[in-house]
XYZ file of C-alpha atoms in Angstrom:
580
model
C 0.000 0.000 0.000
C 1.409 3.410 -1.003
C 2.109 5.587 2.015
C 1.947 2.685 4.473
C 4.481 1.492 7.040
C 5.759 -2.040 7.539
C 2.546 -2.995 9.332
C 0.375 -1.818 6.458
C -0.814 1.234 8.418
C -1.164 4.566 6.626
C 1.495 7.155 7.473
C -0.648 10.099 6.354
C -1.705 12.205 9.386
C -5.225 12.534 7.926
C -5.757 8.852 8.769
C -5.572 9.644 12.496
C -8.210 12.303 13.150
C -8.241 13.994 16.558
C -10.939 13.164 19.124
C -13.150 16.204 18.541
C -16.939 16.246 18.301
C -16.983 18.987 15.737
C -18.820 21.264 15.154
C -21.180 20.458 18.032
C -18.416 20.715 20.617
C -17.967 24.375 19.747
C -21.621 25.430 19.310
C -24.211 26.157 22.011
C -27.801 26.217 20.770
C -29.680 27.410 23.829
C -29.009 30.780 25.463
C -29.059 30.984 29.245
C -31.802 32.927 31.090
C -31.686 36.701 30.758
C -30.416 37.271 34.303
C -27.399 35.016 33.663
C -26.083 36.503 30.428
C -23.981 39.505 29.426
C -25.527 41.620 26.668
C -23.278 43.693 24.398
C -23.722 45.516 21.135
C -20.969 43.890 19.057
C -18.833 40.984 20.324
C -15.395 40.664 18.750
C -13.593 37.361 19.336
C -9.866 38.063 19.265
C -7.794 41.069 20.301
C -5.300 40.943 17.459
C -4.763 43.297 14.540
C -8.002 42.498 12.699
C -10.316 42.366 15.706
C -9.056 45.631 17.156
C -9.205 47.344 13.766
C -12.878 46.352 13.705
C -13.413 47.702 17.220
C -11.688 51.020 16.566
C -13.406 51.706 13.260
C -16.801 50.851 14.740
C -16.192 53.149 17.695
C -15.194 55.959 15.319
C -18.534 55.583 13.550
C -20.459 55.410 16.832
C -18.728 58.527 18.152
C -20.513 60.483 15.412
C -23.823 58.716 16.042
C -24.767 58.918 19.761
C -28.253 57.574 19.062
C -26.805 54.387 17.587
C -24.283 54.179 20.416
C -27.146 54.251 22.906
C -29.050 51.562 20.977
C -26.097 49.216 21.400
C -26.369 49.411 25.173
C -23.984 49.942 28.059
C -21.285 47.900 26.307
C -21.432 48.887 22.634
C -18.261 46.954 21.716
C -16.702 44.035 23.608
C -13.414 42.355 22.646
C -12.885 38.831 23.990
C -9.163 37.975 24.104
C -7.740 34.771 25.603
C -4.238 36.182 26.271
C -3.331 38.256 29.315
C -3.213 41.334 27.091
C -4.124 42.091 23.498
C -1.192 41.135 21.278
C 0.087 38.552 23.744
C -0.465 35.734 21.228
C 0.108 37.822 18.095
C 3.096 37.238 15.807
C 4.073 38.187 12.271
C 7.102 39.253 10.236
C 6.037 42.045 9.696
C 6.639 44.494 6.895
C 3.344 46.272 6.405
C 1.824 48.144 3.517
C 0.852 51.358 5.314
C -2.381 52.320 3.541
C -4.981 50.587 5.749
C -3.235 51.638 8.981
C -3.142 55.248 7.768
C -6.824 54.940 6.909
C -7.675 53.624 10.381
C -5.708 56.291 12.234
C -5.560 59.248 9.792
C -4.430 61.703 12.457
C -1.169 59.788 13.023
C 2.092 60.138 11.122
C 4.679 57.400 10.749
C 6.788 59.237 13.278
C 3.855 58.914 15.676
C 3.801 55.163 15.031
C 7.454 54.929 16.064
C 6.937 57.052 19.163
C 4.121 54.723 20.194
C 6.559 51.821 19.916
C 4.923 49.601 17.309
C 6.805 50.774 14.199
C 10.543 50.518 13.582
C 11.355 52.215 10.297
C 10.465 52.609 6.654
C 12.003 50.200 4.151
C 14.431 52.109 1.951
C 16.715 49.290 0.777
C 16.078 45.625 0.126
C 17.885 42.551 -1.172
C 16.890 39.004 -2.125
C 19.348 36.103 -2.110
C 19.466 32.507 -3.185
C 21.364 30.274 -0.758
C 22.449 27.252 -2.822
C 24.697 25.894 -0.051
C 25.565 26.438 3.600
C 28.357 28.833 2.567
C 27.178 30.442 -0.663
C 24.689 33.262 -1.283
C 23.759 34.793 -4.616
C 21.930 38.092 -4.843
C 19.183 38.161 -7.458
C 16.880 40.890 -8.815
C 14.049 41.477 -6.360
C 10.945 39.516 -7.435
C 7.736 41.601 -7.486
C 6.246 40.058 -4.297
C 9.330 41.056 -2.299
C 9.445 44.688 -3.349
C 8.871 46.486 -0.058
C 10.246 49.968 -0.695
C 8.126 52.410 1.312
C 6.564 49.774 3.571
C 7.000 49.895 7.361
C 8.574 47.340 9.709
C 6.263 46.870 12.715
C 5.590 44.611 15.687
C 2.025 43.311 15.466
C 1.959 42.474 19.175
C 2.943 46.065 20.020
C 0.444 47.395 17.480
C -2.310 45.362 19.155
C -1.434 46.866 22.539
C -1.701 50.341 21.038
C -5.011 49.482 19.358
C -6.296 48.151 22.690
C -5.446 51.447 24.408
C -7.243 53.488 21.751
C -10.284 51.215 21.793
C -10.614 51.331 25.573
C -10.387 55.127 25.555
C -13.204 55.171 22.982
C -15.492 52.970 25.078
C -14.638 49.358 24.244
C -14.881 46.715 26.946
C -11.787 44.474 26.656
C -12.181 41.059 28.305
C -8.645 39.646 28.441
C -7.802 36.239 29.888
C -11.168 35.146 28.518
C -11.460 32.229 26.112
C -14.415 32.061 23.720
C -15.200 28.346 23.676
C -18.607 28.089 21.991
C -20.522 29.959 19.316
C -24.098 30.803 20.309
C -26.395 29.825 17.426
C -30.167 30.162 17.779
C -32.673 29.675 14.944
C -29.886 29.762 12.350
C -28.430 33.070 13.558
C -25.202 33.692 15.495
C -26.177 35.366 18.748
C -22.751 35.715 20.415
C -20.312 33.448 22.247
C -19.942 31.379 25.391
C -16.834 32.102 27.455
C -14.845 29.240 28.905
C -14.986 27.979 32.448
C -12.097 28.877 34.748
C -10.722 26.932 37.666
C -11.273 23.496 36.090
C -8.697 20.815 36.887
C -6.952 18.559 34.386
C -9.543 15.901 35.255
C -12.304 18.234 34.068
C -13.708 18.720 37.556
C -14.292 22.198 39.080
C -11.675 23.315 41.620
C -11.901 25.647 44.599
C -11.457 28.691 42.348
C -14.015 27.582 39.772
C -15.790 30.273 37.726
C -18.362 29.127 35.158
C -18.388 30.623 31.712
C -21.107 33.005 30.608
C -23.146 33.623 27.464
C -22.109 36.914 25.847
C -25.104 37.827 23.668
C -24.573 40.358 20.868
C -26.402 41.993 17.998
C -23.383 41.167 15.800
C -20.374 38.886 16.296
C -16.960 39.259 14.675
C -14.686 36.208 14.414
C -11.125 37.518 14.569
C -9.496 34.432 16.081
C -6.586 34.323 13.648
C -5.231 31.013 12.433
C -7.202 27.870 13.372
C -10.005 29.489 15.333
C -12.302 26.891 16.856
C -15.391 29.075 16.586
C -14.458 30.044 13.036
C -14.099 26.407 12.013
C -17.404 25.556 13.638
C -19.105 28.490 11.881
C -17.701 27.475 8.499
C -19.204 23.988 8.883
C -22.447 25.133 10.501
C -23.259 27.590 7.714
C -21.509 25.704 4.879
C -19.333 28.753 4.183
C -16.580 26.839 2.378
C -18.826 25.358 -0.314
C -16.984 25.645 -3.616
C -13.710 26.692 -1.958
C -10.387 24.888 -2.091
C -9.158 23.296 1.158
C -7.223 25.717 3.327
C -3.495 24.935 3.621
C -1.049 26.115 6.226
C 2.495 27.262 6.848
C 4.499 27.645 10.050
C 6.728 30.600 10.834
C 9.325 30.683 13.612
C 10.772 34.063 14.497
C 13.505 35.578 16.629
C 14.255 39.197 17.512
C 17.899 40.120 18.086
C 19.541 43.201 19.536
C 22.528 43.673 17.226
C 25.828 45.485 17.510
C 25.662 46.966 14.010
C 22.445 48.262 12.383
C 21.201 46.426 9.321
C 20.645 48.875 6.472
C 18.250 46.836 4.349
C 15.461 44.305 4.365
C 16.568 40.816 3.273
C 14.729 37.746 2.021
C 16.287 34.435 1.011
C 14.666 31.818 -1.186
C 16.880 28.782 -0.508
C 17.082 26.058 -1.469
C 19.443 25.554 1.507
C 18.808 24.601 4.324
C 15.757 22.868 2.840
C 16.028 19.767 0.718
C 15.462 20.077 -3.016
C 14.242 16.465 -3.127
C 10.653 16.263 -4.436
C 10.165 13.368 -2.006
C 10.906 15.598 1.017
C 8.418 18.171 -0.294
C 10.005 21.109 1.520
C 9.130 24.663 0.468
C 9.979 27.747 2.505
C 11.885 30.968 2.823
C 13.274 33.484 5.264
C 13.220 37.118 6.227
C 15.676 39.421 7.981
C 14.212 42.843 8.801
C 15.970 45.831 10.396
C 14.236 47.446 13.376
C 15.247 50.685 15.104
C 13.678 51.129 18.541
C 13.173 54.882 18.888
C 12.396 54.583 22.608
C 15.582 52.747 23.625
C 17.862 53.547 20.710
C 18.533 49.814 20.225
C 19.235 48.374 16.807
C 17.141 45.240 16.392
C 16.725 42.580 13.741
C 13.683 40.386 13.095
C 14.699 37.050 11.585
C 12.369 34.233 10.695
C 11.876 31.012 8.754
C 8.565 30.005 7.151
C 7.927 26.406 6.084
C 4.928 25.195 4.090
C 3.397 22.302 6.038
C 2.928 20.119 2.960
C 6.330 18.423 3.469
C 6.737 14.630 3.780
C 10.021 14.244 5.679
C 8.839 13.830 9.274
C 12.079 15.295 10.645
C 11.341 18.737 9.166
C 11.567 21.197 12.084
C 10.927 24.885 11.330
C 12.565 25.914 14.632
C 15.728 23.926 13.903
C 15.776 25.082 10.292
C 15.910 28.666 11.597
C 18.826 27.723 13.853
C 20.542 26.093 10.858
C 19.920 29.149 8.691
C 21.665 31.340 11.275
C 24.913 29.413 10.679
C 25.129 30.786 7.119
C 27.849 33.453 6.701
C 25.263 35.892 5.280
C 23.361 35.737 8.567
C 26.252 35.371 11.007
C 27.759 38.700 9.994
C 24.412 40.417 10.694
C 23.883 38.829 14.129
C 27.545 38.794 15.217
C 28.014 40.328 18.657
C 24.256 40.448 19.186
C 21.807 38.995 21.691
C 18.527 37.184 21.180
C 15.741 39.085 22.961
C 12.595 37.494 21.537
C 11.248 34.292 19.997
C 7.882 33.043 18.823
C 6.045 30.728 16.434
C 2.743 30.887 14.592
C 0.950 29.037 11.834
C -0.556 31.057 8.995
C -3.140 30.303 6.314
C -1.591 29.884 2.881
C -4.458 28.993 0.562
C -5.187 32.531 -0.599
C -8.140 33.574 -2.721
C -9.534 30.173 -3.707
C -9.391 28.857 -0.121
C -11.297 31.750 1.428
C -14.772 30.860 2.712
C -17.775 33.113 2.469
C -16.939 35.774 5.068
C -20.420 36.537 6.408
C -23.202 34.479 7.951
C -26.436 35.409 9.722
C -25.385 37.472 12.730
C -21.617 37.338 12.204
C -18.600 38.040 9.992
C -14.979 36.856 9.754
C -11.947 39.134 9.453
C -8.233 38.748 8.760
C -6.468 35.417 9.159
C -9.686 33.755 10.342
C -10.884 34.020 6.750
C -7.474 33.237 5.229
C -6.716 36.776 4.040
C -2.968 36.249 3.546
C -0.788 36.592 0.453
C 1.948 34.067 1.205
C 3.784 34.866 -2.022
C 4.614 38.292 -0.584
C 4.476 37.262 3.091
C 1.797 39.906 3.555
C -1.401 39.794 5.580
C -1.360 42.509 8.248
C -2.705 45.218 5.941
C -5.483 42.842 4.876
C -6.321 42.267 8.565
C -6.665 45.998 9.155
C -8.611 46.672 5.948
C -11.006 43.788 6.566
C -11.604 45.096 10.097
C -12.456 48.529 8.728
C -14.839 47.051 6.162
C -16.448 44.737 8.721
C -17.109 47.632 11.078
C -18.677 49.702 8.318
C -20.857 46.804 7.146
C -22.016 46.010 10.686
C -22.773 49.653 11.444
C -24.767 50.042 8.222
C -26.843 46.893 8.763
C -27.481 47.373 12.490
C -28.675 50.879 11.778
C -31.263 49.274 9.486
C -32.122 46.635 12.084
C -30.676 43.827 9.951
C -28.728 40.734 11.079
C -27.506 39.793 7.594
C -24.064 41.142 6.732
C -23.717 39.985 3.126
C -22.757 43.551 2.218
C -19.426 42.705 3.848
C -18.736 39.873 1.349
C -19.165 42.299 -1.516
C -17.054 44.948 0.210
C -14.150 42.501 0.647
C -14.369 41.314 -2.962
C -14.228 44.883 -4.313
C -11.544 46.103 -1.913
C -7.753 45.952 -2.014
C -8.043 42.658 -0.100
C -9.993 40.880 -2.811
C -8.111 42.504 -5.695
C -4.620 41.747 -4.352
C -5.442 38.145 -3.465
C -7.063 37.660 -6.882
C -3.820 38.633 -8.636
C -1.885 35.797 -6.949
C -4.756 33.312 -6.725
C -2.879 30.654 -8.762
C 0.722 31.522 -7.891
C 1.280 29.489 -4.743
C -0.274 26.143 -5.717
C 2.391 25.138 -8.308
C 5.017 25.111 -5.539
C 3.352 22.006 -4.106
C 5.029 20.233 -7.015
C 8.436 21.314 -5.676
C 10.613 24.355 -6.307
C 12.278 23.060 -9.458
C 9.033 22.147 -11.234
C 6.630 24.590 -9.660
C 8.890 27.640 -9.387
C 8.777 28.675 -13.087
C 4.991 28.134 -13.237
C 4.515 30.225 -10.130
C 6.711 32.949 -11.612
C 4.507 33.179 -14.720
C 1.395 33.660 -12.586
C 3.117 36.375 -10.557
C 4.430 38.273 -13.583
C 1.028 38.253 -15.304
C -0.724 39.415 -12.082
C -3.584 36.973 -12.376
C -4.383 37.617 -16.017
C -4.056 33.936 -16.936
C -7.438 32.193 -16.661
C -8.179 29.055 -14.709
C -8.157 27.811 -11.149
C -5.220 25.972 -9.616
C -6.193 23.423 -6.991
C -4.707 22.639 -3.589
C -4.157 19.338 -1.826
C -4.347 19.129 1.954
C -1.320 19.404 4.240
C -2.269 16.302 6.228
C -2.985 14.002 3.292
C 0.624 13.312 2.277
C 2.196 10.124 3.707
C 5.126 10.835 6.029
C 8.520 9.110 6.214
C 11.413 9.504 8.657
C 14.057 11.220 6.575
C 17.436 12.885 7.058
C 16.646 16.585 7.399
C 17.401 16.262 11.131
C 21.033 15.412 10.356
C 21.847 19.001 9.353
C 20.530 20.733 12.489
C 23.247 22.325 14.690
C 23.745 21.371 18.321
C 22.362 24.337 20.325
C 25.072 26.353 22.094
C 22.699 28.596 24.072
C 24.327 31.755 22.732
C 23.781 31.736 18.991
C 21.697 28.634 18.365
C 19.003 27.531 20.791
C 16.873 24.553 21.746
C 13.092 24.642 21.805
C 12.501 24.764 25.556
C 14.828 27.721 26.192
C 13.049 29.496 23.357
C 9.640 28.874 24.914
C 10.964 30.192 28.240
C 11.765 33.658 26.884
C 8.185 34.108 25.634
C 6.966 34.293 29.245
C 4.785 31.294 28.423
C 2.437 30.284 31.221
C 0.251 27.209 31.162
C -0.975 25.944 34.513
C -0.084 22.306 35.210
C -3.542 21.572 36.593
C -5.609 22.760 33.648
C -7.308 20.558 31.025
C -5.279 19.487 28.012
C -6.254 21.757 25.094
C -4.449 19.653 22.461
C -6.284 16.797 20.762
C -4.252 14.040 19.138
C -4.423 10.297 18.970
C -1.754 9.034 21.349
C -0.970 5.707 19.659
C 0.026 6.210 16.034
C 2.612 5.020 13.507
C 6.152 6.140 14.285
C 6.211 8.294 11.131
C 3.229 10.357 12.326
C 4.588 10.673 15.856
C 7.983 11.819 14.555
C 6.186 14.425 12.439
C 4.605 15.959 15.530
C 7.799 15.811 17.588
C 9.915 17.592 14.989
C 7.297 20.026 13.698
C 6.283 21.457 17.086
C 8.483 24.476 17.901
C 7.699 24.211 21.623
C 8.640 20.608 22.395
C 5.075 19.575 23.203
C 5.276 16.017 21.784
C 7.584 13.211 22.902
C 8.103 9.584 21.966
C 9.131 7.382 24.928
C 12.769 6.251 24.801
C 11.767 2.596 24.937
C 9.334 2.922 21.996
C 9.929 0.596 19.025
C 11.808 2.009 16.038
C 9.063 0.919 13.670
C 5.350 0.354 13.891
C 2.983 2.117 16.287
C 4.275 4.132 19.238
C 2.794 6.054 22.128
C 2.898 9.861 22.133
C 3.416 11.957 25.269
C 1.740 15.406 25.111
C 3.428 18.091 27.250
C 0.628 20.586 26.671
C 1.940 23.073 29.249
C 4.806 23.865 26.821
C 2.373 24.943 24.098
C 2.703 28.443 22.596
C -0.541 27.932 20.639
C 1.052 28.178 17.198
C -1.675 25.942 15.733
C 0.553 23.881 13.443
C -0.621 20.548 14.878
C -4.031 21.114 13.286
C -2.388 20.968 9.855
C -0.829 17.562 10.502
C -3.524 15.382 12.006
C -4.191 16.926 15.429
C -6.255 19.792 16.776
C -5.464 22.834 18.906
C -8.517 23.810 20.949
C -9.023 26.877 23.123
C -6.948 26.830 26.315
C -7.887 28.363 29.640
C -7.967 32.157 29.405
C -4.641 33.712 30.357
C -2.530 30.695 29.380
C 0.094 30.865 26.660
C 2.889 33.210 25.596
C 3.244 36.902 26.351
C 4.718 38.219 23.138
C 6.014 41.803 23.206
C 8.224 42.371 20.165
C 6.722 39.912 17.700
């Protein structure tokens, strides 16, 4: 059997679905009595870039319409965020096209952005390199997707903290450390969310500090959960929003921030193939970024460096974290980081399917914004400006419809399609799929689609990340031994995020714990936080047990692309990103 191990068992992660009763596990169909609920005007699930852009734009509109503000009640806008602060779980490159951010905050200049601490300089120089070997780099003309002149280097976690401050000053109610665990659906309409219980032990039983969740009932709900939102996934299935769409596919980015001795004067991308394998069998596609950052508050020269890997690979020993450590041993990188100090680390999955993988973005009573709806151009490594623009458009659509007394927000679908979001994603709608055939075969095809900016007709299809059989390959043999100064292991990296997951909380990761060795090795190597282990006495072939150290988890979401499922943790758990 193709893709089977010696015991005839499939080695494709899709063959080992996680124990999740979906979508029913994430939907509540009866609302609690009136005296037990919280009523708000608009409930926004997620305090990241997209959710807070929605909140701020909506509050701008309400500030000019006191009658409408009053109609929305004592809490016109509520943001439900599971981290300890907005931005605590938010991570991106990020070099941002400034237009949507300027539109959201027109009174601010770029200098104001830097004074607020979320922007670090305009891109004035850039370079793109091929890295054929561990010693060689070859500069090439900058491909169109990587032309960033005039864009701004930012920290999305810091931007979210600023957006939170502005929203609170305008009247938003920010519920941090609050997980949204169920979508309230009544008579085919989204009515809000159910927050998660607190104080529950790992056995599922209430402890001495138990606090039950509560129904947050809203006139409109915004799903801004980012990558792999549980409520978003449940909504997509409940309302059949992905009918006619391609399957969503995923990538994983691992990032470090360094304080450097010498400022970097340009933005750099590399396109490999090293340290990835060019073997079609390994199926590895990815790239890197190195961005200069000048902290105006401290005067420090910083560098953002990251590695993004498409999760379609087949070599189970592919580790995005260790590939980043390997990449740092290249002379091109070592001279940039020499004499520096690592001050930040993080990891996050991102949607890579683009235009054809986007679901319908509205449903009765609710809309989706940003990464929740897959609004990312992975050819250009760009999505933050789409998050902000979609938030603006969602707020305007919600305001318009609520003013009319409507709960249908289909005007938002049309607004997205006709906006810069829809137009930019349309241009590269077929550019990423050919790379699933490998860089050598797919690269030229992808280039043609990019050069023609979507003018070629047709629809390129995707195949799922978890459907490819896995094998235990040799990528692991090139990873450096961590020295703790320049290259680092996973657990020390998790430590510097300020990650907190209580030992006595329920496991929020769903995987089968007895699977073929190839699948288990995939999880062990892929996870940037060291969550998965194979016992030392496990057999070298056949089925093995999997140990899940869920308290290590930084909630990157990658496991959901390779046969498992990340569900919502207890509010307040997870990393505390500051510079990512």
